Every structure is written in C-alpha cells, then in structure tokens.
PDB file of C-alpha atoms in Angstrom:
ATOM      1  CA  UNK A  85       9.458   6.316  -0.442  1.00 64.00           C
ATOM      2  CA  UNK A  86      10.638   3.625   0.781  1.00 67.00           C
ATOM      3  CA  UNK A  87       8.638   1.292   2.549  1.00 73.00           C
ATOM      4  CA  UNK A  88       9.853   0.820   6.559  1.00 75.00           C
ATOM      5  CA  UNK A  89      10.438  -2.677   6.374  1.00 80.00           C
ATOM      6  CA  UNK A  90      13.109  -1.769   3.627  1.00 73.00           C
ATOM      7  CA  UNK A  91      16.491  -2.552   4.686  1.00 72.00           C
ATOM      8  CA  UNK A  92      18.729  -1.091   2.013  1.00 69.00           C
ATOM      9  CA  UNK A  93      20.534   2.424   2.204  1.00 71.00           C
ATOM     10  CA  UNK A  94      18.917   3.051  -1.795  1.00 73.00           C
ATOM     11  CA  UNK A  95      17.238   2.094  -3.829  1.00 71.00           C
ATOM     12  CA  UNK A  96      19.040   1.636  -7.158  1.00 79.00           C
ATOM     13  CA  UNK A  97      17.581   2.690 -10.640  1.00 86.00           C
ATOM     14  CA  UNK A  98      18.872   2.034 -13.823  1.00 88.00           C
ATOM     15  CA  UNK A  99      19.986   4.679 -15.931  1.00 92.00           C
ATOM     16  CA  UNK A 100      18.582   4.834 -19.364  1.00 91.00           C
ATOM     17  CA  UNK A 101      21.634   2.934 -20.836  1.00 92.00           C
ATOM     18  CA  UNK A 102      21.442   0.373 -19.071  1.00 91.00           C
ATOM     19  CA  UNK A 103      17.011   0.341 -20.340  1.00 89.00           C
ATOM     20  CA  UNK A 104      18.610   0.950 -23.513  1.00 89.00           C
ATOM     21  CA  UNK A 105      20.997  -1.909 -23.223  1.00 90.00           C
ATOM     22  CA  UNK A 106      18.539  -4.575 -22.008  1.00 87.00           C
ATOM     23  CA  UNK A 107      15.932  -3.109 -24.339  1.00 88.00           C
ATOM     24  CA  UNK A 108      18.699  -4.860 -27.112  1.00 88.00           C
ATOM     25  CA  UNK A 109      19.344  -7.792 -25.362  1.00 88.00           C
ATOM     26  CA  UNK A 110      15.648  -8.634 -25.144  1.00 85.00           C
ATOM     27  CA  UNK A 111      14.985  -7.656 -29.270  1.00 87.00           C
ATOM     28  CA  UNK A 112      17.654  -9.387 -29.942  1.00 88.00           C
ATOM     29  CA  UNK A 113      15.935 -12.654 -28.232  1.00 85.00           C
ATOM     30  CA  UNK A 114      13.265 -12.160 -31.253  1.00 87.00           C
ATOM     31  CA  UNK A 115      15.213 -11.437 -34.293  1.00 88.00           C
ATOM     32  CA  UNK A 116      15.340 -15.691 -35.459  1.00 87.00           C
ATOM     33  CA  UNK A 117      11.371 -15.833 -34.726  1.00 88.00           C
ATOM     34  CA  UNK A 118      10.651 -12.718 -36.705  1.00 90.00           C
ATOM     35  CA  UNK A 119      12.865 -14.613 -39.922  1.00 90.00           C
ATOM     36  CA  UNK A 120      11.293 -17.932 -39.494  1.00 90.00           C
ATOM     37  CA  UNK A 121       7.478 -16.681 -38.607  1.00 90.00           C
ATOM     38  CA  UNK A 122       7.281 -12.959 -40.053  1.00 88.00           C
ATOM     39  CA  UNK A 123       3.712 -12.932 -40.373  1.00 89.00           C
ATOM     40  CA  UNK A 124       2.561 -11.926 -38.159  1.00 84.00           C
ATOM     41  CA  UNK A 125       5.714 -11.524 -36.569  1.00 84.00           C
ATOM     42  CA  UNK A 126       7.522 -10.348 -33.839  1.00 88.00           C
ATOM     43  CA  UNK A 127       7.745  -6.386 -34.633  1.00 87.00           C
ATOM     44  CA  UNK A 128       7.186  -5.486 -31.097  1.00 86.00           C
ATOM     45  CA  UNK A 129       9.356  -7.484 -29.305  1.00 87.00           C
ATOM     46  CA  UNK A 130      11.982  -6.924 -32.528  1.00 88.00           C
ATOM     47  CA  UNK A 131      11.859  -3.090 -32.175  1.00 87.00           C
ATOM     48  CA  UNK A 132      12.942  -0.452 -29.369  1.00 81.00           C
ATOM     49  CA  UNK A 133       9.742   0.456 -27.400  1.00 87.00           C
ATOM     50  CA  UNK A 134      10.321   1.306 -24.272  1.00 89.00           C
ATOM     51  CA  UNK A 135       6.760   0.707 -23.298  1.00 90.00           C
ATOM     52  CA  UNK A 136       6.652  -2.627 -24.583  1.00 88.00           C
ATOM     53  CA  UNK A 137       9.557  -3.673 -23.162  1.00 86.00           C
ATOM     54  CA  UNK A 138       8.274  -2.607 -19.396  1.00 87.00           C
ATOM     55  CA  UNK A 139       4.665  -4.910 -20.171  1.00 88.00           C
ATOM     56  CA  UNK A 140       6.780  -7.679 -21.472  1.00 86.00           C
ATOM     57  CA  UNK A 141       8.983  -7.670 -17.925  1.00 82.00           C
ATOM     58  CA  UNK A 142       6.154  -7.320 -16.117  1.00 83.00           C
ATOM     59  CA  UNK A 143       4.167 -10.216 -17.843  1.00 83.00           C
ATOM     60  CA  UNK A 144       7.049 -12.369 -18.073  1.00 79.00           C
ATOM     61  CA  UNK A 145       7.295 -12.847 -14.036  1.00 75.00           C
ATOM     62  CA  UNK A 146       3.826 -14.061 -14.051  1.00 75.00           C
ATOM     63  CA  UNK A 147       5.228 -16.866 -16.087  1.00 75.00           C
ATOM     64  CA  UNK A 148       7.663 -18.509 -13.477  1.00 68.00           C
ATOM     65  CA  UNK A 149       5.594 -20.674 -12.113  1.00 67.00           C
ATOM     66  CA  UNK A 150       4.049 -22.308 -15.579  1.00 69.00           C
ATOM     67  CA  UNK A 151       8.296 -22.738 -16.173  1.00 69.00           C
ATOM     68  CA  UNK A 152       7.647 -24.763 -12.580  1.00 66.00           C
ATOM     69  CA  UNK A 153       5.472 -27.147 -13.338  1.00 68.00           C
ATOM     70  CA  UNK A 154       8.035 -28.722 -15.731  1.00 66.00           C
ATOM     71  CA  UNK A 155      10.747 -28.824 -14.052  1.00 63.00           C
ATOM     72  CA  UNK A 156      10.494 -32.635 -13.202  1.00 60.00           C
ATOM     73  CA  UNK A 157       9.227 -33.589 -16.576  1.00 63.00           C
ATOM     74  CA  UNK A 158      10.584 -35.227 -19.571  1.00 63.00           C
ATOM     75  CA  UNK A 159      12.400 -32.411 -21.538  1.00 63.00           C
ATOM     76  CA  UNK A 160      14.105 -30.253 -18.793  1.00 60.00           C
ATOM     77  CA  UNK A 161      15.310 -33.505 -16.914  1.00 60.00           C
ATOM     78  CA  UNK A 162      17.101 -33.731 -20.587  1.00 63.00           C
ATOM     79  CA  UNK A 163      18.176 -31.143 -20.313  1.00 61.00           C
ATOM     80  CA  UNK A 164      19.602 -30.920 -16.146  1.00 60.00           C
ATOM     81  CA  UNK A 165      21.040 -34.573 -17.247  1.00 62.00           C
ATOM     82  CA  UNK A 166      23.612 -33.008 -20.542  1.00 63.00           C
ATOM     83  CA  UNK A 167      25.037 -30.290 -17.717  1.00 59.00           C
ATOM     84  CA  UNK A 168      25.603 -32.350 -14.321  1.00 57.00           C
ATOM     85  CA  UNK A 169      22.852 -31.523 -12.760  1.00 54.00           C
ATOM     86  CA  UNK A 170      19.950 -33.445 -11.442  1.00 52.00           C
ATOM     87  CA  UNK A 171      17.393 -31.338 -10.570  1.00 53.00           C
ATOM     88  CA  UNK A 172      16.625 -27.553 -11.936  1.00 51.00           C
ATOM     89  CA  UNK A 173      17.115 -24.743  -9.479  1.00 52.00           C
ATOM     90  CA  UNK A 174      14.153 -23.883  -7.332  1.00 54.00           C
ATOM     91  CA  UNK A 175      11.796 -20.449  -7.705  1.00 51.00           C
ATOM     92  CA  UNK A 176      11.885 -18.913  -5.280  1.00 54.00           C
ATOM     93  CA  UNK A 177      15.066 -19.091  -4.710  1.00 52.00           C
ATOM     94  CA  UNK A 178      15.250 -19.707  -0.550  1.00 56.00           C
ATOM     95  CA  UNK A 179      15.478 -16.789   1.679  1.00 55.00           C
TER      96      UNK A 179
END
C-alpha cells in the first residue's frame, strides 16, 4: 500500500535479476579482502546470500552519518584535491 504523501504513479520493485546483479557487485568488493584476510574471512560478504546482502544494505545507510564526520578531514581533503573538487557532496542531498 502506498502512503498518501507519495506522489509517484507507482512504486518500483527491483527484479530478481537486478537483485542478483547487485549481490554480485557487492560481493566483488570483498573478494580482495577475503584474499588478504582469509581468517576469519569475509565468507558471508562474498557469498551471494540474499538475506545477508539485504541486511548489509539496510545497515549501510546508518554509516552515512559517520562518513559525513570525515568529510572535512585531511585524508578526504587530499583525495578531493586530486579530483579538482574543493568540497565533497553533502548528505543528504538538498531537496
């Protein structure tokens, strides 16, 4: 059921194919870590387990606030200077 304040014509739902692709992409991010640190390893992150990847996506949203704390730090500043950007984008994006 759609909330009354939702002005979209319809809610979009990802297909199984798209979700499988997303799990494959997320798993690939951990392949190198699995090779570098096999014990205890990143088995759950590397495996295409739908339940784990759904939980990972839900929890990762909470990390955006932590990342925002570092946006003016020296490490990020050095990285941004290499890209020609003076400031990182703000989160959440302006409405």
